[in-house]
PDB file of C-alpha atoms and ligand atoms in Angstrom:
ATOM      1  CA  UNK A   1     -42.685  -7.211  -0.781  1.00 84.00           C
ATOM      2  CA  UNK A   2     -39.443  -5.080  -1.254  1.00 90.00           C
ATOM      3  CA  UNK A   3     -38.189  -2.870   1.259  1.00 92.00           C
ATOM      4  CA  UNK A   4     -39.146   0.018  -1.176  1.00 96.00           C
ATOM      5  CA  UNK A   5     -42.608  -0.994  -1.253  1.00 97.00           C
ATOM      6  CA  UNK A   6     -42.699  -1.315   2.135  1.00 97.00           C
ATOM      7  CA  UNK A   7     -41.545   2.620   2.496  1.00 98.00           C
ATOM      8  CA  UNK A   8     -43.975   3.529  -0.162  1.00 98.00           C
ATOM      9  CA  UNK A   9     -46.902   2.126   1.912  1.00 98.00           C
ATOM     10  CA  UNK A  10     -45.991   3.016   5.202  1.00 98.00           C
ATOM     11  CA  UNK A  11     -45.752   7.122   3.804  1.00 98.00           C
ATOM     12  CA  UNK A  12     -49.119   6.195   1.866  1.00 98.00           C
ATOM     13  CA  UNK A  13     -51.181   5.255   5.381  1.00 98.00           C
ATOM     14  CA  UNK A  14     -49.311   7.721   7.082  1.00 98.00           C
ATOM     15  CA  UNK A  15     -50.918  10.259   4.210  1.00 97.00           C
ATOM     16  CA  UNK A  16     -54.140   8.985   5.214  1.00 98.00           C
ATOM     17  CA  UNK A  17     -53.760   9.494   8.414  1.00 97.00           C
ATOM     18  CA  UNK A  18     -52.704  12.653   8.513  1.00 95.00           C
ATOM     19  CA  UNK A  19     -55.390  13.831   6.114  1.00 96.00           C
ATOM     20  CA  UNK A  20     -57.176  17.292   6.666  1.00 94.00           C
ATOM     21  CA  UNK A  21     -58.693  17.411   2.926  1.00 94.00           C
ATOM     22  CA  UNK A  22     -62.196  17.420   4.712  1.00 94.00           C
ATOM     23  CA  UNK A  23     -63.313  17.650   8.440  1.00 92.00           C
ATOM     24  CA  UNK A  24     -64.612  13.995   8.566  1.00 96.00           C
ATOM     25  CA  UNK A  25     -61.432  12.460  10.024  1.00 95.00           C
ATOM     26  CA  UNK A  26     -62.037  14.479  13.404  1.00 94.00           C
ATOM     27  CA  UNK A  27     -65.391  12.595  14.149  1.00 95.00           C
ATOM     28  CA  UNK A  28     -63.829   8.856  13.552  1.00 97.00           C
ATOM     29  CA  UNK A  29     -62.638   6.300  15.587  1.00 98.00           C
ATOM     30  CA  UNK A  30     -60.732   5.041  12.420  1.00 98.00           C
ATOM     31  CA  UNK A  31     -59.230   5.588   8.613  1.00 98.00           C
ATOM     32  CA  UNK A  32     -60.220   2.636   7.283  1.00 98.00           C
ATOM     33  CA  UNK A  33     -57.472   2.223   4.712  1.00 98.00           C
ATOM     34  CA  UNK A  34     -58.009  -1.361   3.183  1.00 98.00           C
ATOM     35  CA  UNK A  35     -57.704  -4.947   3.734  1.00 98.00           C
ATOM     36  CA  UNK A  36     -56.439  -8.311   1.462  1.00 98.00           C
ATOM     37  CA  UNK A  37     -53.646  -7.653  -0.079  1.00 98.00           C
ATOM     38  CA  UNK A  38     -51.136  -4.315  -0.873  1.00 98.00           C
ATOM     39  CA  UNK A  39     -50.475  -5.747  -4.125  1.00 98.00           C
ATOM     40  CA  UNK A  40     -53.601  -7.460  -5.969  1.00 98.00           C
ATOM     41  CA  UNK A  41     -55.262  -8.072  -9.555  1.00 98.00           C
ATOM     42  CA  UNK A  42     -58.708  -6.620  -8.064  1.00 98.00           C
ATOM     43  CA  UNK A  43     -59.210  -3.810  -6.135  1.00 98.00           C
ATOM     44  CA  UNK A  44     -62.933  -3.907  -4.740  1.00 98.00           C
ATOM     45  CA  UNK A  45     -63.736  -0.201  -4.176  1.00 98.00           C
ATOM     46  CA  UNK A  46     -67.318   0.215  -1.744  1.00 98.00           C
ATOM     47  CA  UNK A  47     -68.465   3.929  -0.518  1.00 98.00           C
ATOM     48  CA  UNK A  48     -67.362   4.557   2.947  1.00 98.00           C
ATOM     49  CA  UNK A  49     -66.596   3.232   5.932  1.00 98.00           C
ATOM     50  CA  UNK A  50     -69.837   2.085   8.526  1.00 97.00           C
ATOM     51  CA  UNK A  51     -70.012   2.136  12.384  1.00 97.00           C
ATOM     52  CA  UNK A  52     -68.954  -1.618  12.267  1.00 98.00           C
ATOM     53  CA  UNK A  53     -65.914  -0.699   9.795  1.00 98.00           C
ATOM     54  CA  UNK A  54     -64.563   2.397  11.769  1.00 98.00           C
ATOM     55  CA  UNK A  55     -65.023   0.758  15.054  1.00 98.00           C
ATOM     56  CA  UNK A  56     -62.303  -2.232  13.642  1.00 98.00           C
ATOM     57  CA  UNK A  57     -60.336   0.142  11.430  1.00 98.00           C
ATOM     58  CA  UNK A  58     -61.009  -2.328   8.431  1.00 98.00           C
ATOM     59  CA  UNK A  59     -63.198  -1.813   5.225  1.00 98.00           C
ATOM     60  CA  UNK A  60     -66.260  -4.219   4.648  1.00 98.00           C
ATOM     61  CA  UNK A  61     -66.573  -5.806   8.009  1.00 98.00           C
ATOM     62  CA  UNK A  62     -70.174  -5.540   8.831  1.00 97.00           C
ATOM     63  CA  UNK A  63     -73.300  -7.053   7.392  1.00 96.00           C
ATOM     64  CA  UNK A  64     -72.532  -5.739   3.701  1.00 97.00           C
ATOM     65  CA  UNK A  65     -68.882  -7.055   3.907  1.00 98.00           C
ATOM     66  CA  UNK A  66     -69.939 -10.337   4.927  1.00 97.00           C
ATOM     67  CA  UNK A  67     -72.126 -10.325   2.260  1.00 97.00           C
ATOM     68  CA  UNK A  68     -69.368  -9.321  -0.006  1.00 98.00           C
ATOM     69  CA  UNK A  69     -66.914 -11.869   1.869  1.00 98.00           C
ATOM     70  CA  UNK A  70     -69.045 -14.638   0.736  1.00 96.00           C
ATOM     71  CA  UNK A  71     -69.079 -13.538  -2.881  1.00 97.00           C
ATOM     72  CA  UNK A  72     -65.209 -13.578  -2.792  1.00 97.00           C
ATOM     73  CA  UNK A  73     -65.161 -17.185  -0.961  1.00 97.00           C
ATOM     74  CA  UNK A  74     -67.793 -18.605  -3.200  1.00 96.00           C
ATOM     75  CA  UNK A  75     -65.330 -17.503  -6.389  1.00 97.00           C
ATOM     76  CA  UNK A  76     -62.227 -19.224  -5.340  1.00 95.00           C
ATOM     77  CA  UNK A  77     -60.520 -15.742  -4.759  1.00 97.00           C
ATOM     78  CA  UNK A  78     -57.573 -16.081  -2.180  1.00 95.00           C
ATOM     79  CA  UNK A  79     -56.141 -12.890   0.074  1.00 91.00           C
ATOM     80  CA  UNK A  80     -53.571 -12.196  -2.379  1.00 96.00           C
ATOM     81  CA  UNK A  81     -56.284 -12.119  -4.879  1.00 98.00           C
ATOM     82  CA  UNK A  82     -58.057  -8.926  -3.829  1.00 98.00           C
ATOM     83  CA  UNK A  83     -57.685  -5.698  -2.135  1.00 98.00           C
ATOM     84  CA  UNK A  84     -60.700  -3.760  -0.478  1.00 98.00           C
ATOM     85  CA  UNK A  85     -61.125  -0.244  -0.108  1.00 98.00           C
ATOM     86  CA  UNK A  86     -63.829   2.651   0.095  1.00 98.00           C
ATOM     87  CA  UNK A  87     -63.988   6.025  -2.086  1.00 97.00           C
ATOM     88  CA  UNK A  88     -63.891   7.164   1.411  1.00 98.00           C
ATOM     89  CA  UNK A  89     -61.606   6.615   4.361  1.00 98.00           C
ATOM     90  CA  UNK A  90     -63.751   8.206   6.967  1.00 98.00           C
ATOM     91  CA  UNK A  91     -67.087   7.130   8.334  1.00 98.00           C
ATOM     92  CA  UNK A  92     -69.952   9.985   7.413  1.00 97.00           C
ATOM     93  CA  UNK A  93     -71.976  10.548  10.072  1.00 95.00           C
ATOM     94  CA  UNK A  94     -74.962   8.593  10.807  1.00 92.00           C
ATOM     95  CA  UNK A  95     -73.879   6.765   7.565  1.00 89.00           C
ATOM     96  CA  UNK A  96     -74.583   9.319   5.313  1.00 95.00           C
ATOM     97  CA  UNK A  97     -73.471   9.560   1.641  1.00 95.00           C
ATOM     98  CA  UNK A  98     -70.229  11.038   1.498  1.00 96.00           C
ATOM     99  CA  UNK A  99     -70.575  14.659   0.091  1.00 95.00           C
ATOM    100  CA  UNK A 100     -68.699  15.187  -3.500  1.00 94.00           C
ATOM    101  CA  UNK A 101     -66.519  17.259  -1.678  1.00 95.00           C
ATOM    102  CA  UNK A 102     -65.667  14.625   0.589  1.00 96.00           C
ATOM    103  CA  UNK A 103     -65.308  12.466  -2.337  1.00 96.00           C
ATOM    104  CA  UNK A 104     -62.869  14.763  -3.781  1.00 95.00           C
ATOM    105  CA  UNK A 105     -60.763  15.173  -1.156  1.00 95.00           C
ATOM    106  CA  UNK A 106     -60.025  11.282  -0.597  1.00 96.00           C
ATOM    107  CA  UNK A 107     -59.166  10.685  -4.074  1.00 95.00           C
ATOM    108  CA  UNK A 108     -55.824  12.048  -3.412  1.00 95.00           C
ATOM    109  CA  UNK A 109     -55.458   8.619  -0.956  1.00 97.00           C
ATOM    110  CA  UNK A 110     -57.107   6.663  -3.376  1.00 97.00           C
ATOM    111  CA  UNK A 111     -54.798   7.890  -6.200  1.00 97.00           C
ATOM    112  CA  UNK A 112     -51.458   6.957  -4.450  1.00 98.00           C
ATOM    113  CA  UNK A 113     -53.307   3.308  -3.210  1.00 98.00           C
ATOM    114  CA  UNK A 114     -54.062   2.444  -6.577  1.00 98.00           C
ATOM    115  CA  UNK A 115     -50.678   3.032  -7.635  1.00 97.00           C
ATOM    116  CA  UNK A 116     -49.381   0.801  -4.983  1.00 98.00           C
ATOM    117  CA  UNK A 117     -51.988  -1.961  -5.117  1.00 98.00           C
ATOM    118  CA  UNK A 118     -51.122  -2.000  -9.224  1.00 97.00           C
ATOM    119  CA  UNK A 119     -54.613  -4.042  -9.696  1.00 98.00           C
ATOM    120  CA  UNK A 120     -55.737  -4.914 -13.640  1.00 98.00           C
ATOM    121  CA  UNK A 121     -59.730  -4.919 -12.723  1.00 98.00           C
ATOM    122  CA  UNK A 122     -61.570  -2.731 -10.723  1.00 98.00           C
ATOM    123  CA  UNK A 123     -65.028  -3.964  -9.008  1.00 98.00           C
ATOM    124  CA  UNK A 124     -67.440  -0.391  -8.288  1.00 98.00           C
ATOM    125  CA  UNK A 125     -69.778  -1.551  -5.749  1.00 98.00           C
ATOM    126  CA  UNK A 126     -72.612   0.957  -5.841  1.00 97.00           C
ATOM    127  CA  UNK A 127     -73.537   4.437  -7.458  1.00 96.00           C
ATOM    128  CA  UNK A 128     -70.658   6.118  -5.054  1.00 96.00           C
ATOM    129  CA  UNK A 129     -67.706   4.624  -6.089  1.00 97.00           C
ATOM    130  CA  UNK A 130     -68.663   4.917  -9.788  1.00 97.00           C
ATOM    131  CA  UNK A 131     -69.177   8.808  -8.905  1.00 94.00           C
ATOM    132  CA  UNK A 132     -65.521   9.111  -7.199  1.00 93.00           C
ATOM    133  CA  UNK A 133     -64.280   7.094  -9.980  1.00 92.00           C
ATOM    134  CA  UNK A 134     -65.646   8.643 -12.929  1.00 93.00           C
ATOM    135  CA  UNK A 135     -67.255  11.730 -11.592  1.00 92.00           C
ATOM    136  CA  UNK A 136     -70.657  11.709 -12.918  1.00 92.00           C
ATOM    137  CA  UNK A 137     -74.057   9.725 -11.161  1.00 92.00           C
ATOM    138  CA  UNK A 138     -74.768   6.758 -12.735  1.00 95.00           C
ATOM    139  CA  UNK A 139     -78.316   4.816 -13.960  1.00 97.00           C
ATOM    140  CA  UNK A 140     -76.910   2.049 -12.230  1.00 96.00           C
ATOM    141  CA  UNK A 141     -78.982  -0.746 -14.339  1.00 94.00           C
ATOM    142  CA  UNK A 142     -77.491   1.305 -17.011  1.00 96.00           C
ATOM    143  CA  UNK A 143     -73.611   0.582 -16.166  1.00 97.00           C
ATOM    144  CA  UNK A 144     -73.783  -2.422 -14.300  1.00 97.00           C
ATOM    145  CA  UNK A 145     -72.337  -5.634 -15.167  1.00 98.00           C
ATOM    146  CA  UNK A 146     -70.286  -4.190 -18.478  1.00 97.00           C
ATOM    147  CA  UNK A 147     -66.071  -4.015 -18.259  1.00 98.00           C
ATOM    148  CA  UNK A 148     -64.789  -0.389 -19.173  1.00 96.00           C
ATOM    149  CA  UNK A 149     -61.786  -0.519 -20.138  1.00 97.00           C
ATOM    150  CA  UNK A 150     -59.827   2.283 -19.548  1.00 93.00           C
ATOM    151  CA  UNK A 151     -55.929   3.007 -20.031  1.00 92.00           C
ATOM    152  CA  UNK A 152     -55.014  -0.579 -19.931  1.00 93.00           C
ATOM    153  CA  UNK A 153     -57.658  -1.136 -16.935  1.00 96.00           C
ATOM    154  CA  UNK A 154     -60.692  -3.447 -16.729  1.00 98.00           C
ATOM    155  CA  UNK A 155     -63.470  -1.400 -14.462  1.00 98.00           C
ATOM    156  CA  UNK A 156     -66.545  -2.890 -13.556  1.00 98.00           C
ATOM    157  CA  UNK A 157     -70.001  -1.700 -11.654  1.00 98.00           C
ATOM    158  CA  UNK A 158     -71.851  -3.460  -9.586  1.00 98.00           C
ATOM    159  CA  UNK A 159     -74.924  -2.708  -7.501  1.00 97.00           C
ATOM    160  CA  UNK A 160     -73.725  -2.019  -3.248  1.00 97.00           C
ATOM    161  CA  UNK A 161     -74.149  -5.544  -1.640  1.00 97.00           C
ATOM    162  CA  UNK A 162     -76.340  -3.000   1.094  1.00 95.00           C
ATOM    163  CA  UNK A 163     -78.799  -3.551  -2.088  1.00 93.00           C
ATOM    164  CA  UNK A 164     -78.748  -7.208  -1.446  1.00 92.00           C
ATOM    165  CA  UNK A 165     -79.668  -6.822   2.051  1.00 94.00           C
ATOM    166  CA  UNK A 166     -82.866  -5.200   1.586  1.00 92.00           C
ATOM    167  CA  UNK A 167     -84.075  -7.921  -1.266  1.00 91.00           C
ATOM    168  CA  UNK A 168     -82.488 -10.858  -1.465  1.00 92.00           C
ATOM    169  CA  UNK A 169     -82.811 -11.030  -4.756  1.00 94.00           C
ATOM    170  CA  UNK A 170     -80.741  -8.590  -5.458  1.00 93.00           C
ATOM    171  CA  UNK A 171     -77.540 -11.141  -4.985  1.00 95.00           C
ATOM    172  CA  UNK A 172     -78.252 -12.222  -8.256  1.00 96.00           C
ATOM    173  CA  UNK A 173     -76.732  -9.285 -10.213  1.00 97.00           C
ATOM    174  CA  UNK A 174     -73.931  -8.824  -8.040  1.00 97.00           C
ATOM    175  CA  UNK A 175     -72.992 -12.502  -7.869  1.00 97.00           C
ATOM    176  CA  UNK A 176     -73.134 -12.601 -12.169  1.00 97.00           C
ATOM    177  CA  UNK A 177     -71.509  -9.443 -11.718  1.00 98.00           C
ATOM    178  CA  UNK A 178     -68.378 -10.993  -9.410  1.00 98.00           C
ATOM    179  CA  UNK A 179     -68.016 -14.109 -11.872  1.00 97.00           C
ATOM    180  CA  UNK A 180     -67.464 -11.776 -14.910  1.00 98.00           C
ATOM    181  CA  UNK A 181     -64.576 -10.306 -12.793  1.00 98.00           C
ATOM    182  CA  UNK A 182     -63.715 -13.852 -12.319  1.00 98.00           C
ATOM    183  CA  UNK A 183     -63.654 -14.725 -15.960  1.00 97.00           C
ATOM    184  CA  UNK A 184     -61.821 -11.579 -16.760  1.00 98.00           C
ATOM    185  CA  UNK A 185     -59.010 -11.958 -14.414  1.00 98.00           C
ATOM    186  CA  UNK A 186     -58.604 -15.944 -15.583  1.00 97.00           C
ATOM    187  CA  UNK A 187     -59.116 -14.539 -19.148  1.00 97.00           C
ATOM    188  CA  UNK A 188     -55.768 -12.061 -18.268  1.00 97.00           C
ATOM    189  CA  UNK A 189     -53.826 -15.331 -16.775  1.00 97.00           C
ATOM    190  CA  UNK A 190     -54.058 -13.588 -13.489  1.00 97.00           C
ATOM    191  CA  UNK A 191     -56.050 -16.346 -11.575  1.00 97.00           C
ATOM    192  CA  UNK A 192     -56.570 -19.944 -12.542  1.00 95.00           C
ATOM    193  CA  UNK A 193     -59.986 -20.129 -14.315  1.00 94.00           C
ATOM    194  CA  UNK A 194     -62.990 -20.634 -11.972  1.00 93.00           C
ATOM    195  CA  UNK A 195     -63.791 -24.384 -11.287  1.00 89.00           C
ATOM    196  CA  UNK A 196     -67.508 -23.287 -10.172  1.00 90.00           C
ATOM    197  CA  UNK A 197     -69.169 -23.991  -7.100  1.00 80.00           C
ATOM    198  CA  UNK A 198     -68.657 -26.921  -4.954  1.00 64.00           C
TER     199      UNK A 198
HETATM  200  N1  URA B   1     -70.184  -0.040   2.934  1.00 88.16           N
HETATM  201  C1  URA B   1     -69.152   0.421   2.194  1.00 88.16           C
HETATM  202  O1  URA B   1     -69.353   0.983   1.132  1.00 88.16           O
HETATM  203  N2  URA B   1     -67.937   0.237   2.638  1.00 88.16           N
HETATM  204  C2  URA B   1     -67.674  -0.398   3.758  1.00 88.16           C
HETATM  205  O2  URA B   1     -66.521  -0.536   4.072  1.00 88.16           O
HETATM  206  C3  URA B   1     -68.757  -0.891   4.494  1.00 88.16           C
HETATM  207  C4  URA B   1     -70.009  -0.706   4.077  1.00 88.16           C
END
């Protein structure tokens, strides 16, 4: 990465760290920012931060990240591939939705990251990030697993892999879900096409 890019992320985190757009930053350990890569193709965008992610500072950590980590190994996708982030920065308390005004106030972070991370397809995992993303609540058997495309953009909802842990069944939308993302990003000649599952 360039010096300049460098600069650019360093001021973002510092942004996000110095954040007083809403009061939960005083009750965390950590702003979980993101992890993968700065630059990526897909930006995976989850709710908020959990005990398990603001203890380590890192997004998708716990049960539901390595639920979502084995989505991501299973399609071939490297570290460069992907970059993972939350609507949120800040853990809720007791886990609890992030308000809208909560929601609001991050997307000022999330505005500058996405400029940074310059991804082409956007993975929505649950009913919050399609809220902080398009602002209304979805029927999420309604939206999920169809590409919006959007100024150039390829956005995609998918059910919260916290869905999959309560029924296991419920991997089966997500992982169709992840493969269309797959397809689409070999379809844009940003990844090699998917060789399937060894
Ligand atoms: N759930 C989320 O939405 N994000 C995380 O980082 C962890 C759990």
């Amino acid at each position: 990465m360039s010096s300049d890019f460098n600069d650019k992320w360093a001021e973002f985190e510092e942004m996000c760290l110095k954040c007083t757009g809403c009061g939960l930053k005083d009750t965390v350990t950590n702003v979980v920012i993101y992890r993968g890569s700065r630059r990526a193709p897909l930006m995976i965008v989850g709710e908020a931060p959990g005990a398990e992610e603001d203890k380590e500072g890192k997004p998708f950590v716990g049960r539901s990240g390595r639920l979502l980590q084995s989505l991501i190994d299973a399609y071939g996708f490297g570290e460069n591939d992907y970059h993972i982030c939350n609507i949120c920065k800040c853990r809720p308390p007791d886990n609890r939705r992030p308000e809208p005004s909560e929601i609001a106030a991050c997307k000022k972070n999330l505005a500058v990251q996405f400029k940074l991370v310059q991804p082409k397809v956007i993975l929505l995992c649950g009913s919050t990030a399609y809220e902080g993303f398009f602002g209304n609540k979805p029927v999420m058997k309604d939206v999920r697993g169809q590409f919006i495309e959007k100024n150039g953009f390829f956005i995609m909802t998918t059910y919260h892999p916290a869905f999959a842990l309560r029924n296991p069944a419920n991997k089966i939308p997500i992982f169709e879900d992840m493969g269309k993302v797959r397809d689409k990003l070999a379809e844009l000649g940003l990844m090699e096409p998917w060789k399937g599952l060894n």
